[in-house]
Short mmCIF file of C-alpha atoms and ligand atoms in Angstrom, two decimals:
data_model
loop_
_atom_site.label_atom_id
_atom_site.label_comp_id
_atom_site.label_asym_id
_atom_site.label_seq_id
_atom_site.Cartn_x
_atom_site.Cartn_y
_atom_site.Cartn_z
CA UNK A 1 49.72 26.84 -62.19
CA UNK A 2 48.51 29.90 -64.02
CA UNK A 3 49.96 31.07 -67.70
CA UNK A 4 52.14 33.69 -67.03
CA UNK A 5 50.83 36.88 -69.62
CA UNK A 6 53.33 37.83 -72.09
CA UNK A 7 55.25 41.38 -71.36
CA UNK A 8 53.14 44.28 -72.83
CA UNK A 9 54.95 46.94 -74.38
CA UNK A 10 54.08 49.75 -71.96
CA UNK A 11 55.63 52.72 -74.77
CA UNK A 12 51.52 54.59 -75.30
CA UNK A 13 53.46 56.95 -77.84
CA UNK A 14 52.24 56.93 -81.65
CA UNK A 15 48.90 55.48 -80.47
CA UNK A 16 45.37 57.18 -80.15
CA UNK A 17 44.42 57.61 -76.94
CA UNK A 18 40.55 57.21 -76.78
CA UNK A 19 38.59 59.69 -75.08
CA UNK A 20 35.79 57.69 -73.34
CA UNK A 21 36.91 54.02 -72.18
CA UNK A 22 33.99 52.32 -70.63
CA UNK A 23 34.56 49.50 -68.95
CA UNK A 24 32.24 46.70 -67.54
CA UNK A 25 34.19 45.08 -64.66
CA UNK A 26 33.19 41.38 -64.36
CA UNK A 27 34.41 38.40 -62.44
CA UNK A 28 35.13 39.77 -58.94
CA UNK A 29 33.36 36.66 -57.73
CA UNK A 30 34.87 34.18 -59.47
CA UNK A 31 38.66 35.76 -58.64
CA UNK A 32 37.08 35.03 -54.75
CA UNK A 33 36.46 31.45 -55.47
CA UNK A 34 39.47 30.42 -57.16
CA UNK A 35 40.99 31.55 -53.78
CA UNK A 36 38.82 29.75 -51.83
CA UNK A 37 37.07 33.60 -50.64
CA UNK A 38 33.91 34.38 -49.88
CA UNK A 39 32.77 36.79 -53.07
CA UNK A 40 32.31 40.04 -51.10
CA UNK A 41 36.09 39.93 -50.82
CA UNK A 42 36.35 39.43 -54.57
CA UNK A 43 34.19 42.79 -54.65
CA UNK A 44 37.04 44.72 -52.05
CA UNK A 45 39.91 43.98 -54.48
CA UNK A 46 37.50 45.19 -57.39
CA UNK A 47 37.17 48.26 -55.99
CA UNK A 48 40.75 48.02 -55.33
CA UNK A 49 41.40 48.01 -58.97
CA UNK A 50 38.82 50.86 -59.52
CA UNK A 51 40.77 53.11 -57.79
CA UNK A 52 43.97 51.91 -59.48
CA UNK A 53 42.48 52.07 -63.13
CA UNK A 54 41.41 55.41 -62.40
CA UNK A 55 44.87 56.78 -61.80
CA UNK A 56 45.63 54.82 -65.17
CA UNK A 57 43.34 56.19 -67.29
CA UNK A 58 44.30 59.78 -66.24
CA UNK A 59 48.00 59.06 -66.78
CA UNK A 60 47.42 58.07 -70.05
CA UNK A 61 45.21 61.02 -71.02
CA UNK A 62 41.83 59.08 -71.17
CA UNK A 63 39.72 61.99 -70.10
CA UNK A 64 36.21 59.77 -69.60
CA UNK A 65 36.30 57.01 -67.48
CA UNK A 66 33.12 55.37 -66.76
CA UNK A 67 32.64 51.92 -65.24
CA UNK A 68 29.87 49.42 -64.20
CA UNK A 69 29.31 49.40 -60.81
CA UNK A 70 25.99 47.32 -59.88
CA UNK A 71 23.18 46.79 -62.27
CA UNK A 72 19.44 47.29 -62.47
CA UNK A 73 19.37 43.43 -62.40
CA UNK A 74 22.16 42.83 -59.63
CA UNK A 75 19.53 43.06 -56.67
CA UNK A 76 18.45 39.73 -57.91
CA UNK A 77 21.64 38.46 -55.85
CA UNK A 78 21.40 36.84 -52.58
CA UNK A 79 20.79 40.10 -49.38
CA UNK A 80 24.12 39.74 -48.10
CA UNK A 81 26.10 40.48 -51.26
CA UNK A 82 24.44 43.35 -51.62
CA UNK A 83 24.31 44.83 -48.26
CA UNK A 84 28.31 43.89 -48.34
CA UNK A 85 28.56 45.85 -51.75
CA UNK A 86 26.39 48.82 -49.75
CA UNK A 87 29.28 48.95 -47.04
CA UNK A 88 32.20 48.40 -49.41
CA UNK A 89 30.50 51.46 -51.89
CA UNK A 90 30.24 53.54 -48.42
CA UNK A 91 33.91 53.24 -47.87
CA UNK A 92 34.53 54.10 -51.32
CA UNK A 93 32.91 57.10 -51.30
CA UNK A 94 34.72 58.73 -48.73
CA UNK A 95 37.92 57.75 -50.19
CA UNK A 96 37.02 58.71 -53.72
CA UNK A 97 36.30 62.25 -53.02
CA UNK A 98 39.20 63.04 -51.20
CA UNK A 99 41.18 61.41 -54.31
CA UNK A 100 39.01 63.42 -56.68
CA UNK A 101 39.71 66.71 -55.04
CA UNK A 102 43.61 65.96 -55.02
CA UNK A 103 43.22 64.90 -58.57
CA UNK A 104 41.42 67.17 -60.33
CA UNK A 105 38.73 64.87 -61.10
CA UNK A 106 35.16 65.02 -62.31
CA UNK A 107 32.98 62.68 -60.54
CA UNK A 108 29.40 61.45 -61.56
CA UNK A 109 27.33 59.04 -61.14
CA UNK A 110 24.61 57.34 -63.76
CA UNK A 111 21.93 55.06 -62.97
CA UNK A 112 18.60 55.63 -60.63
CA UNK A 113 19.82 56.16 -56.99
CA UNK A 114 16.48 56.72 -55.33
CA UNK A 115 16.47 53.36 -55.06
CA UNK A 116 19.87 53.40 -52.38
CA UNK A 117 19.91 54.24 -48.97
CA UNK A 118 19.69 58.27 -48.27
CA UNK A 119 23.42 58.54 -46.54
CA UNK A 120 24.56 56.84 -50.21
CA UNK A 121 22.49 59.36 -52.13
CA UNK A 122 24.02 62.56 -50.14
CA UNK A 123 27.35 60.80 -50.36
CA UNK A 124 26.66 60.64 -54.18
CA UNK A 125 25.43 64.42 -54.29
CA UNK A 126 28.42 65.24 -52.46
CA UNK A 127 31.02 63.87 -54.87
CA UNK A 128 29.45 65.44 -58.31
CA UNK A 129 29.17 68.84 -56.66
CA UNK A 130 32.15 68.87 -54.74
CA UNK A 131 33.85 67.80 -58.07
CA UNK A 132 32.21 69.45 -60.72
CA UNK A 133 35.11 72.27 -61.67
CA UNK A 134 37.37 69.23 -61.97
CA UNK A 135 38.84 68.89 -65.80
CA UNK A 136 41.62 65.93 -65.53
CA UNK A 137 39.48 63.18 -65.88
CA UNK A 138 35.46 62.33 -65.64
CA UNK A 139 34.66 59.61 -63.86
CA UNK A 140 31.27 57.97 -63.95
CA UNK A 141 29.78 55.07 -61.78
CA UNK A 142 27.55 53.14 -63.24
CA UNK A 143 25.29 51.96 -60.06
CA UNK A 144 21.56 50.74 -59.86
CA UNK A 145 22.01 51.13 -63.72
CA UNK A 146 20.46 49.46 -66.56
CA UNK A 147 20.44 50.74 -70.09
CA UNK A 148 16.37 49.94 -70.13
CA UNK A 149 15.60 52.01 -67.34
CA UNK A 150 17.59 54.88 -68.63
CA UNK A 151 15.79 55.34 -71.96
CA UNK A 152 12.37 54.59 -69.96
CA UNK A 153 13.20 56.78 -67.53
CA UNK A 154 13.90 59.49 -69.99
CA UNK A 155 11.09 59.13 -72.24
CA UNK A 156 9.08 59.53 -69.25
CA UNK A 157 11.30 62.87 -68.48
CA UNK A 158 10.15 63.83 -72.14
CA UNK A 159 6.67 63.00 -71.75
CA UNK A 160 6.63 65.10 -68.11
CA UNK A 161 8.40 68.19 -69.93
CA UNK A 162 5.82 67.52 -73.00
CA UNK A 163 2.92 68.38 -70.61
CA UNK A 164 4.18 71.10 -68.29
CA UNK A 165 5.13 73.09 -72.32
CA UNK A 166 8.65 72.96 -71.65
CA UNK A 167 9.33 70.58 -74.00
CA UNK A 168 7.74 71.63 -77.51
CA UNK A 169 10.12 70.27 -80.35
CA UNK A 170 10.05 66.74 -81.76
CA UNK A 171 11.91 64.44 -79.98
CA UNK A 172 15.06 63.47 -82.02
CA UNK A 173 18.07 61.22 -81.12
CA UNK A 174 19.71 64.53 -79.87
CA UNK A 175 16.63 65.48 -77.58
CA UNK A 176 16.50 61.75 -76.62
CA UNK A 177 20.30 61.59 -75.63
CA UNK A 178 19.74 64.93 -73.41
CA UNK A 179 17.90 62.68 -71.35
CA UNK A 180 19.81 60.10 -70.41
CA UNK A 181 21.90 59.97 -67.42
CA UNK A 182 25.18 59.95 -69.48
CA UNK A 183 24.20 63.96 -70.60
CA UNK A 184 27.37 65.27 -69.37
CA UNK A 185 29.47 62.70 -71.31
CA UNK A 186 29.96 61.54 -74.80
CA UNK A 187 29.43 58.36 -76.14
CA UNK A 188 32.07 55.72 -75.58
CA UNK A 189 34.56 55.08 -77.99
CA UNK A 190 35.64 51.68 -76.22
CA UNK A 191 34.34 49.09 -73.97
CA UNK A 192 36.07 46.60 -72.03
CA UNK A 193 34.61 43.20 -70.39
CA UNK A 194 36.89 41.41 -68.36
CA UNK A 195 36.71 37.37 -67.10
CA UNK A 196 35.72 36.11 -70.70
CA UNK A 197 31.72 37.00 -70.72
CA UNK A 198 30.99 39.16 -74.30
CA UNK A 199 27.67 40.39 -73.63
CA UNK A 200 27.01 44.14 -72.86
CA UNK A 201 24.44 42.89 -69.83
CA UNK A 202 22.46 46.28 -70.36
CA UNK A 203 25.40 48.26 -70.11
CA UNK A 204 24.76 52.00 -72.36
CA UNK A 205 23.04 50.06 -74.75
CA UNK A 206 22.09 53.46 -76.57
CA UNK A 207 25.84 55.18 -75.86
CA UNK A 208 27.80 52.27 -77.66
CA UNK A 209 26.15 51.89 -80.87
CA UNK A 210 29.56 52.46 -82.34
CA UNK A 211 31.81 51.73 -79.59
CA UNK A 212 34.59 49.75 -80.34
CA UNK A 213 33.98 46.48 -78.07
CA UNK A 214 37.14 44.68 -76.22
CA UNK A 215 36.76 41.41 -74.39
CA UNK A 216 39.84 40.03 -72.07
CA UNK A 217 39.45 36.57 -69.99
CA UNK A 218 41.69 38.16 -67.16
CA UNK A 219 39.70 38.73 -63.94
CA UNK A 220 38.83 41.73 -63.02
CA UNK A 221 40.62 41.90 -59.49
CA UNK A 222 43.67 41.39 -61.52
CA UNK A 223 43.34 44.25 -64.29
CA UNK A 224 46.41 45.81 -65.16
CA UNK A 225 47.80 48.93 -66.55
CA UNK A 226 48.95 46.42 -68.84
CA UNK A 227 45.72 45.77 -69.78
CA UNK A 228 44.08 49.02 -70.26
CA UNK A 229 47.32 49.61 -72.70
CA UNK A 230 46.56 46.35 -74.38
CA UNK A 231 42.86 46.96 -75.03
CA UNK A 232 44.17 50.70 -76.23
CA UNK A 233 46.41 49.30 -78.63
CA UNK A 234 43.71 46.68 -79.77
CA UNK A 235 41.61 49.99 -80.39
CA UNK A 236 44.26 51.47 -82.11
CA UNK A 237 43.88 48.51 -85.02
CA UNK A 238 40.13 49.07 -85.49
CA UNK A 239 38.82 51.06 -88.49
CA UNK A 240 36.14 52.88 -87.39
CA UNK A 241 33.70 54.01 -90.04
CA UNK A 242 30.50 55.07 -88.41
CA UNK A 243 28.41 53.86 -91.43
CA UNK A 244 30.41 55.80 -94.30
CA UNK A 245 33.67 54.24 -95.92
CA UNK A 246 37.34 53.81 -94.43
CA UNK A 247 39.32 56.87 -94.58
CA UNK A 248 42.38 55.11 -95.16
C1 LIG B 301 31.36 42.08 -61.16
O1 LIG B 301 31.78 40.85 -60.66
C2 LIG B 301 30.88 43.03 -60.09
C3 LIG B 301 29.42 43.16 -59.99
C4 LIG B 301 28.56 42.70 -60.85
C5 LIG B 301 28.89 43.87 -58.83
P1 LIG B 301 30.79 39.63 -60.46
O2 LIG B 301 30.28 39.66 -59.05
O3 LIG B 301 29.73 39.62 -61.49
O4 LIG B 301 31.77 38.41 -60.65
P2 LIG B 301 31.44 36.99 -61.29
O5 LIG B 301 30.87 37.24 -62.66
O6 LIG B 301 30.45 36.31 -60.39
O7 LIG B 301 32.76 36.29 -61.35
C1 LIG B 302 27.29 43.17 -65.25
O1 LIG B 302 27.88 42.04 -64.71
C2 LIG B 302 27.02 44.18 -64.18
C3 LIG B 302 28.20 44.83 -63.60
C4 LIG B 302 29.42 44.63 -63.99
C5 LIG B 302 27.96 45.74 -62.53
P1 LIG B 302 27.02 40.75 -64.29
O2 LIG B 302 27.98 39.77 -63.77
O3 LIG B 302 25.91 41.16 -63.40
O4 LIG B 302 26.40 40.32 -65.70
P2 LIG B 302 25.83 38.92 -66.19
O5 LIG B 302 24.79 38.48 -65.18
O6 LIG B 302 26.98 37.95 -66.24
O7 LIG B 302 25.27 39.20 -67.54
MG1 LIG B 303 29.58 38.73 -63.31
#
């Protein structure tokens, strides 16, 4: 019934690894309802494949890992998706930082949590301090995050800082970008949609102004290794020239 993808070569040697993949998972829910699911199970085997990806991207020397979680604009969905993306997150937590601590891995997360329940902020606190001498991999989660409210929330920082006299130099990209949630982590040199949709849906709208962008129709439930080796290797034929002319 479905097209069978075509073998990727899985070889990584001879090709530039990038160093910050961000991803925006999409179409959990509609994997659910081609199964006849209800969506919050769609969500489980999305975090299922977070885990998984995770493990990829450290294998193949991707030391920034950053994905979409749940977005400034996702409470808009109907109470019970979201509580059931609450208790799945919960779960996740727990799992994640024992995984992190075996793994040497960096944990963070971006995005305004006041706005979650306090167990899920302590939980959150937990992981990025519990994690933060870990140098395989950083991992970011993307949750109650919208690229708007980051760069409103941090002029707001700047404006706060202006008045108390801590802040006293002019406010260039560099003091703007020391702002934002992202601090700890450089700007992505990839992103990834999955399920077909090419639209960045306020996803580090400042962060990817040169990011190379990669769009696949396969679901996210269903991301591969495979396809985090594909979208490298589609990477790998970009010229990236930041403005100035091609080096090659
Ligand atoms: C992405 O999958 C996960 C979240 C936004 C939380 P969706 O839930 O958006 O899946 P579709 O787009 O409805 O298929
Ligand atoms: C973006 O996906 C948010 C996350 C992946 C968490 P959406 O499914 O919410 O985006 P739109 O509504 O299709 O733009
Ligand atoms: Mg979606």
């Amino acid at each position: 019934m479905f097209k069978r993808k075509k073998k990727t070569d899985l070889s990584v040697e001879n090709l530039t690894i990038p160093q910050h993949v961000a991803i925006i998972l999409d179409g959990n829910g509609r994997w659910a309802k081609k199964r006849g699911l209800p969506r919050n199970l769609g969500h489980a085997q999305g975090f299922a494949t977070v885990e998984k990806t995770v493990f990829h991207a450290a294998d193949l020397g991707i030391k920034y890992l950053t994905v979409y979680g749940f977005s400034t604009e996702n409470w808009k969905r109907p109470a019970e998706e979201v509580s059931g993306l609450m208790t799945l997150f919960r779960a996740y937590m727990k799992r994640l930082l024992k995984t992190a601590l075996e793994n040497d891995a960096r944990v963070l997360m971006i995005g305004e949590r006041s706005r979650f329940p306090q167990d899920i902020i302590d939980g959150i606190n937990e992981l990025e301090e519990k994690t933060k001498d870990n140098s395989r991999i950083t991992f970011t989660i993307a949750i109650n995050y919208g690229g708007r409210d980051e760069i409103t929330r941090a002029v707001n920082k700047m404006i706060q800082e202006a008045k108390d006299g801590t802040l006293t130099e002019p406010v260039t990209e560099q003091v703007l970008a020391q702002h934002l949630d992202t601090k700890l982590i450089p700007d992505p040199d990839l992103l990834i949609r999955t399920s077909g949709e090419q639209r960045l849906s306020n996803y580090l709208i400042w962060q990817s102004a040169y990011a190379e962008l990669y769009f696949t129709d396969v679901l996210w439930p269903d991301f591969s290794k495979e396809d985090l080796i594909e979208a490298i290797r589609y990477y790998n034929t970009r010229d990236r020239r930041f403005g100035g002319l091609s080096k090659k």
